[in-house]
Amino acid sequence: MTLIEQSATELLGLLKRREVSSRELTGAYLDQIDAHDQQIHAFLRTDRDRALQQADLIDRRRAQGESLGSLGGLPVAVKDVLCTRGAVTSCASKMLENYVPPYDATPIARLKEADAVILGKTNMDEFAMGGSCENSAFGPTRNPWDTERIPGGSSGGAAASLAASMTPLSIGTDTGGSIRQPASHCGVVGLKPTYGRVSRYGLIAFASSLDAVGPLARTAEDVALLLGVIAGHDARDSTSIVQPVGDYRAATRRPLEGLRLGVVSEHFGEGLDPEVAQTVRDAIDLFKDLGATVREIAMPHSQYAISAYYIIAPSEASSNLARYDGAHYGMRAPEAEWRDGGAEENPLVQMYRSTRAEGFGAEVKRRIMLGTYALSAGYYDAYYLKALKVRRLIAQDYHDAFEQVDLIVGPVTPSPAFKLGDKSEDPLSMYLVDLYTVGANLAGIPAISLPCGFSSDRLPIGIQLQGAALSEELLLQAAGAYQGQTTWHSQRPELA
Ligand code: GLN
């Protein structure tokens, strides 16, 4: 295994023993990015000088015997939805193409405090709306396992950068599956934490009641390491959880005993690719070998999850995205291009209209229209309020399930990665791939995606574990135990 292919925890050991410097390590990842990112396009931006400067500073402090933060010189890639002070944060949108935030998002500030080196900002679907990374205004990311295929979305760059050994750690966000789906398609681990476990301060909002920031990496232990850094209470996010953060890394090494797993039979029914179904079943059998018991559980409202999600998420998005008006920040259409809506029209309205027409991509506009419609007088009760009631029922299903089992296990996505362009003309088919992931966001619970095998085309397949609120330690314990018995996570694609 080459240096850049090692796990973050192994690399941390090398850094601590001074067998490698942060500069060497950071340089090696930047070289890998230079060599392969033309093809993959996992990154929207890197800043070699700034990253190497950060690394040098950390190396110097280590040489002087200073005690360093828990990431002590490890490089991290960050999804371009999190504000980074002094560095462009575009959300993969033309609207924010030149936006330079004056502050760091809390997860970024915590990375810096932990002495991580920020490698760059990763590609994503515009404003995190999408499941394939094709909605980036700056071109799609490609799956390192097959560059004709999507990496999953919306944190496609985050997952692809890991699969292509361009970083040992990545930060993503998950509103309806955007950490877990790309993790599954790229053969890496991704954890969506409990709502409120990681601060949303400085996260560019998509759907505020669903948005979660979380870690992606190649092993459960690395995910645990990163979660331990970014999790924890933050007074700047009013939904932030006060409870102390667990010892996630220790959890990944704890032996698994008497784990009670629940399976939702409808999740193995219509629409699930047979290879995915078989691979996930095999993984469940391995959990049985590790002493787990498996039982069927009922989730009677899970069939309504997609419908509820695609009312609630666009509704919140339509409100959150109202701020991009060409006046506050972000782009403004040049005056010469303002579209005239009629003789009497106020130029301010012309400016709004032209800026939003030009600045947003097609999917973002679709969400704004769906959301505005669902929230409008007369439809509010029929759509938005109804969706909120369904959301409550789904949360109740989970609550009941977790009285009987510790974790719910099943697929992450209905099929392995599809080809670029396959679903672009059909938004509904794109929305349906979120079938297994949106429930966790609606209920606010944590969930993890783990590599559990490959399709006959050698595309990665993931398994999802979902747990009750604040069960991150248990999820990571199960993930660690599974990875102790399997090698799926240590396989790498061959890059051209
Ligand atoms: N695919 C889902 C959507 O498009 C989820 C996206 C996300 O989690 N950010 O809304």
Short mmCIF file of C-alpha atoms and ligand atoms in Angstrom, two decimals:
data_model
loop_
_atom_site.label_atom_id
_atom_site.label_comp_id
_atom_site.label_asym_id
_atom_site.label_seq_id
_atom_site.Cartn_x
_atom_site.Cartn_y
_atom_site.Cartn_z
CA MET A 1 0.00 0.00 0.00
CA THR A 2 1.37 3.41 -0.96
CA LEU A 3 1.50 6.29 1.50
CA ILE A 4 -1.63 8.01 0.21
CA GLU A 5 -3.66 4.79 0.33
CA GLN A 6 -3.19 4.30 4.06
CA SER A 7 -5.92 5.04 6.52
CA ALA A 8 -6.01 8.37 8.31
CA THR A 9 -5.33 6.65 11.63
CA GLU A 10 -2.25 4.92 10.24
CA LEU A 11 -1.05 8.19 8.77
CA LEU A 12 -1.61 9.94 12.08
CA GLY A 13 0.74 7.38 13.66
CA LEU A 14 3.39 8.11 11.01
CA LEU A 15 3.01 11.84 11.61
CA LYS A 16 3.30 11.47 15.38
CA ARG A 17 6.41 9.29 15.10
CA ARG A 18 7.77 11.81 12.59
CA GLU A 19 8.17 9.14 9.96
CA VAL A 20 6.43 11.48 7.58
CA SER A 21 5.87 15.22 7.75
CA SER A 22 2.59 16.95 7.15
CA ARG A 23 4.24 18.75 4.22
CA GLU A 24 5.24 15.46 2.58
CA LEU A 25 1.80 13.99 3.12
CA THR A 26 -0.06 17.09 1.94
CA GLY A 27 2.24 17.31 -1.08
CA ALA A 28 1.61 13.66 -1.94
CA TYR A 29 -2.17 14.17 -1.95
CA LEU A 30 -1.89 17.38 -3.96
CA ASP A 31 0.25 15.47 -6.49
CA GLN A 32 -2.40 12.76 -6.71
CA ILE A 33 -5.02 15.46 -7.31
CA ASP A 34 -2.86 17.03 -10.01
CA ALA A 35 -2.37 13.64 -11.66
CA HIS A 36 -5.98 12.45 -11.68
CA ASP A 37 -8.45 15.20 -10.99
CA GLN A 38 -8.61 16.37 -14.60
CA GLN A 39 -10.47 13.14 -15.16
CA ILE A 40 -12.40 12.74 -11.87
CA HIS A 41 -13.16 16.38 -11.02
CA ALA A 42 -13.63 15.70 -7.32
CA PHE A 43 -12.32 19.16 -6.42
CA LEU A 44 -13.63 22.54 -7.40
CA ARG A 45 -10.58 24.26 -5.95
CA THR A 46 -7.34 23.46 -4.21
CA ASP A 47 -4.79 25.93 -2.92
CA ARG A 48 -1.39 24.26 -2.91
CA ASP A 49 0.49 27.16 -1.36
CA ARG A 50 -1.97 27.70 1.43
CA ALA A 51 -2.19 23.98 2.22
CA LEU A 52 1.59 23.53 2.28
CA GLN A 53 1.96 26.62 4.46
CA GLN A 54 -0.52 25.18 6.95
CA ALA A 55 1.37 21.88 6.86
CA ASP A 56 4.74 23.57 7.42
CA LEU A 57 3.39 25.43 10.39
CA ILE A 58 2.14 22.21 11.95
CA ASP A 59 5.44 20.45 11.24
CA ARG A 60 7.31 23.28 12.91
CA ARG A 61 5.13 23.19 15.99
CA ARG A 62 5.58 19.44 16.23
CA ALA A 63 9.36 19.81 15.91
CA GLN A 64 9.27 22.28 18.80
CA GLY A 65 7.56 19.68 20.95
CA GLU A 66 4.19 21.42 21.06
CA SER A 67 1.26 19.13 21.62
CA LEU A 68 -0.97 19.18 18.58
CA GLY A 69 -4.69 18.76 17.97
CA SER A 70 -6.18 15.35 17.28
CA LEU A 71 -5.72 15.56 13.49
CA GLY A 72 -2.08 16.69 13.91
CA GLY A 73 -1.23 17.51 10.28
CA LEU A 74 -3.68 15.25 8.43
CA PRO A 75 -5.14 16.64 5.23
CA VAL A 76 -8.92 16.96 4.93
CA ALA A 77 -11.08 17.78 1.89
CA VAL A 78 -14.18 19.87 2.48
CA LYS A 79 -17.45 19.98 0.53
CA ASP A 80 -17.92 23.40 -1.03
CA VAL A 81 -21.12 24.00 0.94
CA LEU A 82 -19.22 24.91 4.13
CA CYS A 83 -17.93 28.44 4.54
CA THR A 84 -14.16 28.76 4.58
CA ARG A 85 -12.86 32.12 5.61
CA GLY A 86 -10.97 33.90 2.85
CA ALA A 87 -11.50 31.08 0.34
CA VAL A 88 -14.24 30.87 -2.28
CA THR A 89 -17.29 28.86 -1.19
CA SER A 90 -19.50 28.41 -4.24
CA CYS A 91 -21.95 25.64 -3.35
CA ALA A 92 -21.26 24.56 -6.95
CA SER A 93 -23.50 27.41 -8.08
CA LYS A 94 -22.93 30.30 -10.45
CA MET A 95 -24.81 32.34 -7.85
CA LEU A 96 -21.89 32.06 -5.40
CA GLU A 97 -19.07 31.54 -7.90
CA ASN A 98 -17.01 34.38 -6.45
CA TYR A 99 -18.30 34.37 -2.89
CA VAL A 100 -15.54 34.58 -0.29
CA PRO A 101 -16.96 34.14 3.23
CA PRO A 102 -15.62 36.37 5.98
CA TYR A 103 -15.83 33.54 8.54
CA ASP A 104 -15.32 29.80 8.97
CA ALA A 105 -18.20 27.39 9.46
CA THR A 106 -17.96 25.78 12.90
CA PRO A 107 -16.92 22.36 11.51
CA ILE A 108 -14.13 24.12 9.58
CA ALA A 109 -13.02 26.06 12.64
CA ARG A 110 -12.91 22.78 14.57
CA LEU A 111 -10.82 21.12 11.86
CA LYS A 112 -8.37 23.97 12.06
CA GLU A 113 -8.25 23.81 15.86
CA ALA A 114 -7.54 20.09 15.54
CA ASP A 115 -4.57 20.95 13.28
CA ALA A 116 -5.96 19.54 10.06
CA VAL A 117 -4.69 20.81 6.73
CA ILE A 118 -7.50 21.90 4.42
CA LEU A 119 -6.65 20.46 0.99
CA GLY A 120 -9.43 22.06 -1.00
CA LYS A 121 -13.16 22.28 -1.66
CA THR A 122 -14.95 19.35 -3.22
CA ASN A 123 -17.57 19.27 -5.97
CA MET A 124 -21.25 18.67 -5.28
CA ASP A 125 -24.70 19.08 -6.76
CA GLU A 126 -25.62 22.77 -6.82
CA PHE A 127 -26.81 23.78 -3.33
CA ALA A 128 -26.64 20.04 -2.48
CA MET A 129 -29.76 19.34 -4.53
CA GLY A 130 -29.30 16.07 -6.32
CA GLY A 131 -28.13 12.52 -6.01
CA SER A 132 -25.56 12.22 -8.78
CA CYS A 133 -23.24 15.24 -8.65
CA GLU A 134 -24.37 16.08 -12.18
CA ASN A 135 -26.10 19.26 -11.00
CA SER A 136 -22.84 21.09 -10.31
CA ALA A 137 -22.68 24.33 -12.28
CA PHE A 138 -19.03 23.52 -12.89
CA GLY A 139 -19.39 20.06 -14.41
CA PRO A 140 -19.97 16.65 -12.84
CA THR A 141 -17.64 14.51 -10.76
CA ARG A 142 -16.95 11.04 -12.14
CA ASN A 143 -16.86 7.79 -10.24
CA PRO A 144 -13.25 6.59 -9.85
CA TRP A 145 -14.43 2.96 -10.23
CA ASP A 146 -15.89 3.70 -13.67
CA THR A 147 -15.57 7.20 -15.04
CA GLU A 148 -18.64 6.74 -17.23
CA ARG A 149 -20.67 6.59 -14.05
CA ILE A 150 -21.86 9.02 -11.41
CA PRO A 151 -20.17 9.06 -7.98
CA GLY A 152 -23.51 9.65 -6.24
CA GLY A 153 -24.54 12.93 -4.73
CA SER A 154 -24.70 15.43 -3.56
CA SER A 155 -21.32 14.96 -1.78
CA GLY A 156 -19.93 13.29 -4.92
CA GLY A 157 -16.58 15.05 -4.80
CA ALA A 158 -16.13 14.12 -1.14
CA ALA A 159 -16.60 10.41 -1.82
CA ALA A 160 -14.72 10.33 -5.13
CA SER A 161 -11.72 12.15 -3.60
CA LEU A 162 -11.43 9.34 -1.04
CA ALA A 163 -11.86 6.52 -3.54
CA ALA A 164 -9.20 8.10 -5.74
CA SER A 165 -6.78 8.46 -2.79
CA MET A 166 -6.76 12.24 -3.11
CA THR A 167 -7.42 12.71 0.62
CA PRO A 168 -7.59 10.52 3.72
CA LEU A 169 -10.60 12.37 5.18
CA SER A 170 -13.55 14.29 3.74
CA ILE A 171 -16.41 16.36 5.09
CA GLY A 172 -19.82 16.11 3.44
CA THR A 173 -23.43 17.03 4.17
CA ASP A 174 -26.57 14.94 4.11
CA THR A 175 -30.10 16.33 3.79
CA GLY A 176 -31.69 13.23 2.29
CA GLY A 177 -28.79 10.85 1.64
CA SER A 178 -25.99 13.01 0.30
CA ILE A 179 -23.25 11.49 2.46
CA ARG A 180 -24.45 7.89 2.39
CA GLN A 181 -25.25 7.53 -1.30
CA PRO A 182 -21.91 8.73 -2.67
CA ALA A 183 -20.11 6.74 0.03
CA SER A 184 -21.97 3.65 -1.19
CA HIS A 185 -21.24 4.29 -4.88
CA CYS A 186 -17.57 5.03 -4.30
CA GLY A 187 -16.82 2.22 -1.86
CA VAL A 188 -16.08 4.38 1.18
CA VAL A 189 -17.66 4.94 4.60
CA GLY A 190 -20.02 7.87 5.26
CA LEU A 191 -21.87 8.80 8.41
CA LYS A 192 -24.86 11.11 8.69
CA PRO A 193 -24.92 12.13 12.36
CA THR A 194 -27.97 12.75 14.52
CA TYR A 195 -29.60 16.09 13.63
CA GLY A 196 -27.87 18.70 15.77
CA ARG A 197 -24.82 16.59 16.67
CA VAL A 198 -22.60 18.65 14.34
CA SER A 199 -23.11 22.39 14.14
CA ARG A 200 -24.72 23.84 11.01
CA TYR A 201 -23.22 27.28 11.65
CA GLY A 202 -21.63 28.36 8.37
CA LEU A 203 -23.24 25.57 6.39
CA ILE A 204 -25.02 27.07 3.39
CA ALA A 205 -28.58 26.01 4.09
CA PHE A 206 -30.59 23.73 1.82
CA ALA A 207 -33.36 22.39 4.11
CA SER A 208 -32.55 23.52 7.62
CA SER A 209 -34.63 20.94 9.51
CA LEU A 210 -32.92 18.09 7.62
CA ASP A 211 -29.35 19.28 6.94
CA ALA A 212 -26.51 17.41 8.67
CA VAL A 213 -22.73 17.77 8.35
CA GLY A 214 -20.78 14.53 8.64
CA PRO A 215 -17.56 12.62 7.96
CA LEU A 216 -16.53 10.38 5.07
CA ALA A 217 -13.40 8.24 5.08
CA ARG A 218 -12.20 4.80 4.04
CA THR A 219 -12.58 3.09 7.41
CA ALA A 220 -14.99 3.25 10.32
CA GLU A 221 -12.16 4.26 12.63
CA ASP A 222 -11.23 7.20 10.39
CA VAL A 223 -14.85 8.31 10.27
CA ALA A 224 -14.91 8.11 14.07
CA LEU A 225 -11.73 10.18 14.31
CA LEU A 226 -13.21 12.91 12.15
CA LEU A 227 -16.62 12.86 13.82
CA GLY A 228 -14.94 13.32 17.19
CA VAL A 229 -13.44 16.56 15.91
CA ILE A 230 -16.51 18.15 14.31
CA ALA A 231 -19.22 16.97 16.73
CA GLY A 232 -20.28 18.87 19.82
CA HIS A 233 -22.38 21.72 21.08
CA ASP A 234 -22.17 25.10 19.40
CA ALA A 235 -24.02 28.10 20.80
CA ARG A 236 -24.16 29.56 17.27
CA ASP A 237 -26.55 26.85 16.09
CA SER A 238 -29.78 26.90 18.08
CA THR A 239 -30.51 23.27 17.13
CA SER A 240 -27.14 22.05 18.35
CA ILE A 241 -27.25 19.18 20.84
CA VAL A 242 -25.79 19.83 24.29
CA GLN A 243 -24.94 16.21 25.25
CA PRO A 244 -21.22 15.42 25.46
CA VAL A 245 -19.50 13.80 22.48
CA GLY A 246 -18.75 10.07 22.73
CA ASP A 247 -15.42 8.32 22.35
CA TYR A 248 -16.12 7.28 18.78
CA ARG A 249 -12.72 5.81 18.00
CA ALA A 250 -12.81 3.55 21.04
CA ALA A 251 -16.29 2.43 19.97
CA THR A 252 -14.98 1.08 16.64
CA ARG A 253 -12.72 -1.36 18.53
CA ARG A 254 -15.32 -2.56 21.02
CA PRO A 255 -16.39 -6.17 20.40
CA LEU A 256 -19.93 -6.65 19.21
CA GLU A 257 -22.20 -8.60 21.52
CA GLY A 258 -25.85 -9.43 21.25
CA LEU A 259 -26.63 -6.84 18.61
CA ARG A 260 -30.31 -6.85 17.61
CA LEU A 261 -30.76 -5.93 13.96
CA GLY A 262 -34.05 -5.07 12.29
CA VAL A 263 -34.85 -5.58 8.62
CA VAL A 264 -37.69 -3.78 6.84
CA SER A 265 -39.01 -6.29 4.32
CA GLU A 266 -40.44 -3.61 1.99
CA HIS A 267 -36.89 -2.34 1.56
CA PHE A 268 -36.00 -5.57 -0.19
CA GLY A 269 -38.99 -5.45 -2.51
CA GLU A 270 -39.77 -3.77 -5.78
CA GLY A 271 -37.18 -1.48 -7.32
CA LEU A 272 -34.15 -3.02 -5.63
CA ASP A 273 -31.48 -4.35 -7.96
CA PRO A 274 -31.08 -8.12 -7.28
CA GLU A 275 -27.29 -7.89 -6.99
CA VAL A 276 -27.60 -5.15 -4.39
CA ALA A 277 -30.23 -7.19 -2.52
CA GLN A 278 -28.01 -10.28 -2.46
CA THR A 279 -24.88 -8.39 -1.43
CA VAL A 280 -26.70 -6.66 1.43
CA ARG A 281 -28.21 -9.99 2.55
CA ASP A 282 -24.74 -11.54 2.59
CA ALA A 283 -23.53 -8.67 4.74
CA ILE A 284 -26.43 -9.21 7.14
CA ASP A 285 -25.40 -12.88 7.36
CA LEU A 286 -21.94 -11.78 8.38
CA PHE A 287 -23.46 -9.73 11.19
CA LYS A 288 -25.21 -12.92 12.28
CA ASP A 289 -21.84 -14.67 12.36
CA LEU A 290 -20.71 -11.84 14.63
CA GLY A 291 -23.49 -12.77 17.02
CA ALA A 292 -26.26 -10.47 15.87
CA THR A 293 -29.88 -11.53 15.81
CA VAL A 294 -32.05 -10.35 12.95
CA ARG A 295 -35.77 -9.78 12.97
CA GLU A 296 -38.34 -8.25 10.68
CA ILE A 297 -39.69 -4.90 11.72
CA ALA A 298 -42.62 -2.92 10.41
CA MET A 299 -42.17 0.60 9.11
CA PRO A 300 -45.71 1.17 7.87
CA HIS A 301 -45.14 4.78 6.80
CA SER A 302 -41.79 4.40 5.08
CA GLN A 303 -43.55 4.19 1.72
CA TYR A 304 -44.51 7.86 2.13
CA ALA A 305 -41.01 9.05 3.00
CA ILE A 306 -40.06 10.18 -0.52
CA SER A 307 -43.31 12.13 -0.95
CA ALA A 308 -42.94 13.87 2.40
CA TYR A 309 -39.27 14.63 1.81
CA TYR A 310 -39.91 16.13 -1.63
CA ILE A 311 -42.45 18.51 -0.13
CA ILE A 312 -40.52 19.48 3.00
CA ALA A 313 -37.03 19.81 1.50
CA PRO A 314 -38.09 22.03 -1.44
CA SER A 315 -40.34 24.12 0.85
CA GLU A 316 -37.45 24.90 3.15
CA ALA A 317 -35.16 25.40 0.17
CA SER A 318 -37.50 27.92 -1.44
CA SER A 319 -37.39 29.95 1.74
CA ASN A 320 -33.63 29.56 2.34
CA LEU A 321 -32.73 30.48 -1.22
CA ALA A 322 -34.79 33.68 -1.21
CA ARG A 323 -31.67 35.41 0.12
CA TYR A 324 -29.90 35.11 -3.24
CA ASP A 325 -31.40 38.24 -4.69
CA GLY A 326 -28.39 39.96 -6.22
CA ALA A 327 -28.38 42.59 -3.47
CA HIS A 328 -26.95 40.95 -0.36
CA TYR A 329 -24.08 38.90 -1.72
CA GLY A 330 -23.24 36.56 -4.52
CA MET A 331 -23.71 37.41 -8.17
CA ARG A 332 -25.84 40.13 -9.69
CA ALA A 333 -26.78 40.05 -13.37
CA PRO A 334 -25.22 42.98 -15.23
CA GLU A 335 -27.68 45.83 -15.70
CA ALA A 336 -27.51 45.60 -19.49
CA GLU A 337 -29.00 42.11 -19.22
CA TRP A 338 -31.89 42.86 -16.88
CA ARG A 339 -35.05 41.48 -18.33
CA ASP A 340 -37.96 43.79 -18.62
CA GLY A 341 -41.21 42.35 -17.34
CA GLY A 342 -43.36 45.20 -18.69
CA ALA A 343 -43.39 48.95 -18.99
CA GLU A 344 -44.17 49.74 -15.36
CA GLU A 345 -41.81 47.23 -13.82
CA ASN A 346 -39.51 48.35 -11.07
CA PRO A 347 -35.83 47.93 -12.04
CA LEU A 348 -35.24 46.23 -8.67
CA VAL A 349 -37.63 43.47 -9.67
CA GLN A 350 -35.90 43.21 -13.04
CA MET A 351 -32.61 42.83 -11.23
CA TYR A 352 -33.98 40.10 -8.94
CA ARG A 353 -35.51 38.20 -11.81
CA SER A 354 -32.48 38.36 -14.07
CA THR A 355 -30.05 37.48 -11.30
CA ARG A 356 -32.02 34.44 -10.19
CA ALA A 357 -32.70 33.32 -13.76
CA GLU A 358 -29.01 33.40 -14.53
CA GLY A 359 -27.55 32.37 -11.20
CA PHE A 360 -29.51 29.20 -10.47
CA GLY A 361 -29.40 25.94 -12.40
CA ALA A 362 -32.45 23.98 -13.57
CA GLU A 363 -32.76 21.66 -10.56
CA VAL A 364 -32.48 24.51 -8.06
CA LYS A 365 -35.21 26.41 -9.91
CA ARG A 366 -37.37 23.30 -9.91
CA ARG A 367 -37.02 22.98 -6.13
CA ILE A 368 -37.80 26.65 -5.58
CA MET A 369 -40.95 26.31 -7.67
CA LEU A 370 -42.04 23.09 -5.97
CA GLY A 371 -41.46 24.60 -2.56
CA THR A 372 -43.11 27.92 -3.29
CA TYR A 373 -46.13 26.06 -4.59
CA ALA A 374 -46.34 23.77 -1.55
CA LEU A 375 -46.13 26.76 0.81
CA SER A 376 -48.56 29.00 -1.02
CA ALA A 377 -51.89 29.97 0.51
CA GLY A 378 -54.44 27.32 -0.28
CA TYR A 379 -51.88 24.56 -0.80
CA TYR A 380 -50.03 24.94 2.49
CA ASP A 381 -52.47 22.68 4.37
CA ALA A 382 -52.83 20.18 1.58
CA TYR A 383 -49.11 19.72 0.96
CA TYR A 384 -46.74 21.21 3.49
CA LEU A 385 -48.78 20.58 6.62
CA LYS A 386 -49.71 17.09 5.44
CA ALA A 387 -46.05 16.30 4.78
CA LEU A 388 -45.17 17.44 8.31
CA LYS A 389 -47.77 15.03 9.71
CA VAL A 390 -46.34 12.18 7.66
CA ARG A 391 -42.89 13.11 8.90
CA ARG A 392 -44.13 12.74 12.46
CA LEU A 393 -45.53 9.28 11.69
CA ILE A 394 -42.25 8.19 10.12
CA ALA A 395 -40.36 9.35 13.21
CA GLN A 396 -42.83 7.35 15.31
CA ASP A 397 -42.17 4.23 13.19
CA TYR A 398 -38.48 4.56 13.97
CA HIS A 399 -39.21 5.13 17.62
CA ASP A 400 -41.29 1.94 17.78
CA ALA A 401 -38.67 -0.01 15.83
CA PHE A 402 -35.90 0.99 18.23
CA GLU A 403 -37.90 -0.45 21.13
CA GLN A 404 -37.38 -3.85 19.52
CA VAL A 405 -34.02 -3.63 17.79
CA ASP A 406 -30.76 -1.72 18.21
CA LEU A 407 -30.11 -0.92 14.56
CA ILE A 408 -32.01 -1.15 11.28
CA VAL A 409 -30.04 -2.65 8.43
CA GLY A 410 -30.68 -2.49 4.68
CA PRO A 411 -29.58 -1.08 1.33
CA VAL A 412 -28.35 2.48 0.77
CA THR A 413 -29.28 2.88 -2.88
CA PRO A 414 -31.57 0.82 -5.15
CA SER A 415 -28.77 0.09 -7.64
CA PRO A 416 -25.02 0.50 -8.07
CA ALA A 417 -23.83 3.75 -9.70
CA PHE A 418 -25.67 4.53 -12.93
CA LYS A 419 -24.21 6.13 -16.04
CA LEU A 420 -23.87 9.88 -16.33
CA GLY A 421 -26.90 11.29 -18.10
CA ASP A 422 -29.07 8.22 -17.41
CA LYS A 423 -31.54 10.02 -15.15
CA SER A 424 -30.92 13.64 -16.10
CA GLU A 425 -34.07 13.95 -18.21
CA ASP A 426 -36.28 12.39 -15.57
CA PRO A 427 -36.22 14.19 -12.20
CA LEU A 428 -38.70 11.77 -10.67
CA SER A 429 -36.47 8.75 -11.30
CA MET A 430 -33.61 10.73 -9.74
CA TYR A 431 -35.74 11.46 -6.65
CA LEU A 432 -36.65 7.79 -6.27
CA VAL A 433 -33.06 6.72 -5.60
CA ASP A 434 -33.46 8.46 -2.22
CA LEU A 435 -35.95 5.82 -1.12
CA TYR A 436 -33.81 4.26 1.61
CA THR A 437 -32.00 7.34 2.87
CA VAL A 438 -34.52 10.16 3.43
CA GLY A 439 -36.18 8.44 6.40
CA ALA A 440 -33.18 9.06 8.65
CA ASN A 441 -33.23 12.77 7.85
CA LEU A 442 -36.97 13.08 8.39
CA ALA A 443 -36.56 11.38 11.78
CA GLY A 444 -33.30 13.16 12.64
CA ILE A 445 -31.52 9.89 13.45
CA PRO A 446 -27.95 8.85 12.56
CA ALA A 447 -27.09 6.39 9.80
CA ILE A 448 -23.93 5.00 8.26
CA SER A 449 -23.08 3.56 4.85
CA LEU A 450 -20.36 0.89 4.65
CA PRO A 451 -18.82 -0.87 1.65
CA CYS A 452 -20.13 -4.47 1.60
CA GLY A 453 -19.27 -5.83 -1.83
CA PHE A 454 -19.19 -5.28 -5.56
CA SER A 455 -21.54 -5.78 -8.47
CA SER A 456 -20.60 -8.04 -11.38
CA ASP A 457 -19.42 -4.83 -13.12
CA ARG A 458 -17.10 -4.23 -10.18
CA LEU A 459 -19.05 -1.28 -8.84
CA PRO A 460 -19.09 -0.79 -5.07
CA ILE A 461 -22.23 -1.64 -3.09
CA GLY A 462 -22.96 -0.27 0.37
CA ILE A 463 -25.00 -1.37 3.35
CA GLN A 464 -26.84 1.09 5.58
CA LEU A 465 -27.17 0.90 9.36
CA GLN A 466 -29.59 3.30 11.05
CA GLY A 467 -29.80 3.84 14.81
CA ALA A 468 -31.77 5.79 17.37
CA ALA A 469 -30.88 9.42 18.05
CA LEU A 470 -27.33 9.77 19.41
CA SER A 471 -26.42 6.13 18.71
CA GLU A 472 -23.30 7.11 16.75
CA GLU A 473 -21.11 5.02 19.02
CA LEU A 474 -23.17 1.90 18.42
CA LEU A 475 -23.21 2.52 14.66
CA LEU A 476 -19.44 2.88 14.66
CA GLN A 477 -19.01 -0.16 16.87
CA ALA A 478 -21.00 -2.28 14.42
CA ALA A 479 -19.16 -0.74 11.47
CA GLY A 480 -15.80 -1.39 13.08
CA ALA A 481 -16.69 -5.00 13.84
CA TYR A 482 -17.87 -5.54 10.25
CA GLN A 483 -14.71 -4.04 8.80
CA GLY A 484 -12.62 -6.20 11.11
CA GLN A 485 -14.01 -9.21 9.24
CA THR A 486 -14.08 -7.85 5.67
CA THR A 487 -11.74 -6.22 3.18
CA TRP A 488 -14.20 -4.43 0.91
CA HIS A 489 -13.11 -1.07 2.28
CA SER A 490 -9.44 -1.66 1.48
CA GLN A 491 -9.97 -2.20 -2.25
CA ARG A 492 -9.10 0.65 -4.58
CA PRO A 493 -10.07 1.45 -8.14
CA GLU A 494 -7.38 1.55 -10.82
CA LEU A 495 -7.10 5.06 -12.11
CA ALA A 496 -6.21 5.69 -15.74
N1 GLN B 1 -30.91 13.53 -3.29
C1 GLN B 1 -31.58 14.29 -2.30
C2 GLN B 1 -32.05 15.60 -2.87
O1 GLN B 1 -31.76 15.85 -4.00
C3 GLN B 1 -30.72 14.50 -1.09
C4 GLN B 1 -29.70 15.56 -1.26
C5 GLN B 1 -28.92 15.81 0.00
O2 GLN B 1 -28.90 14.99 0.91
N2 GLN B 1 -28.30 16.97 0.06
O3 GLN B 1 -32.69 16.37 -2.23
#
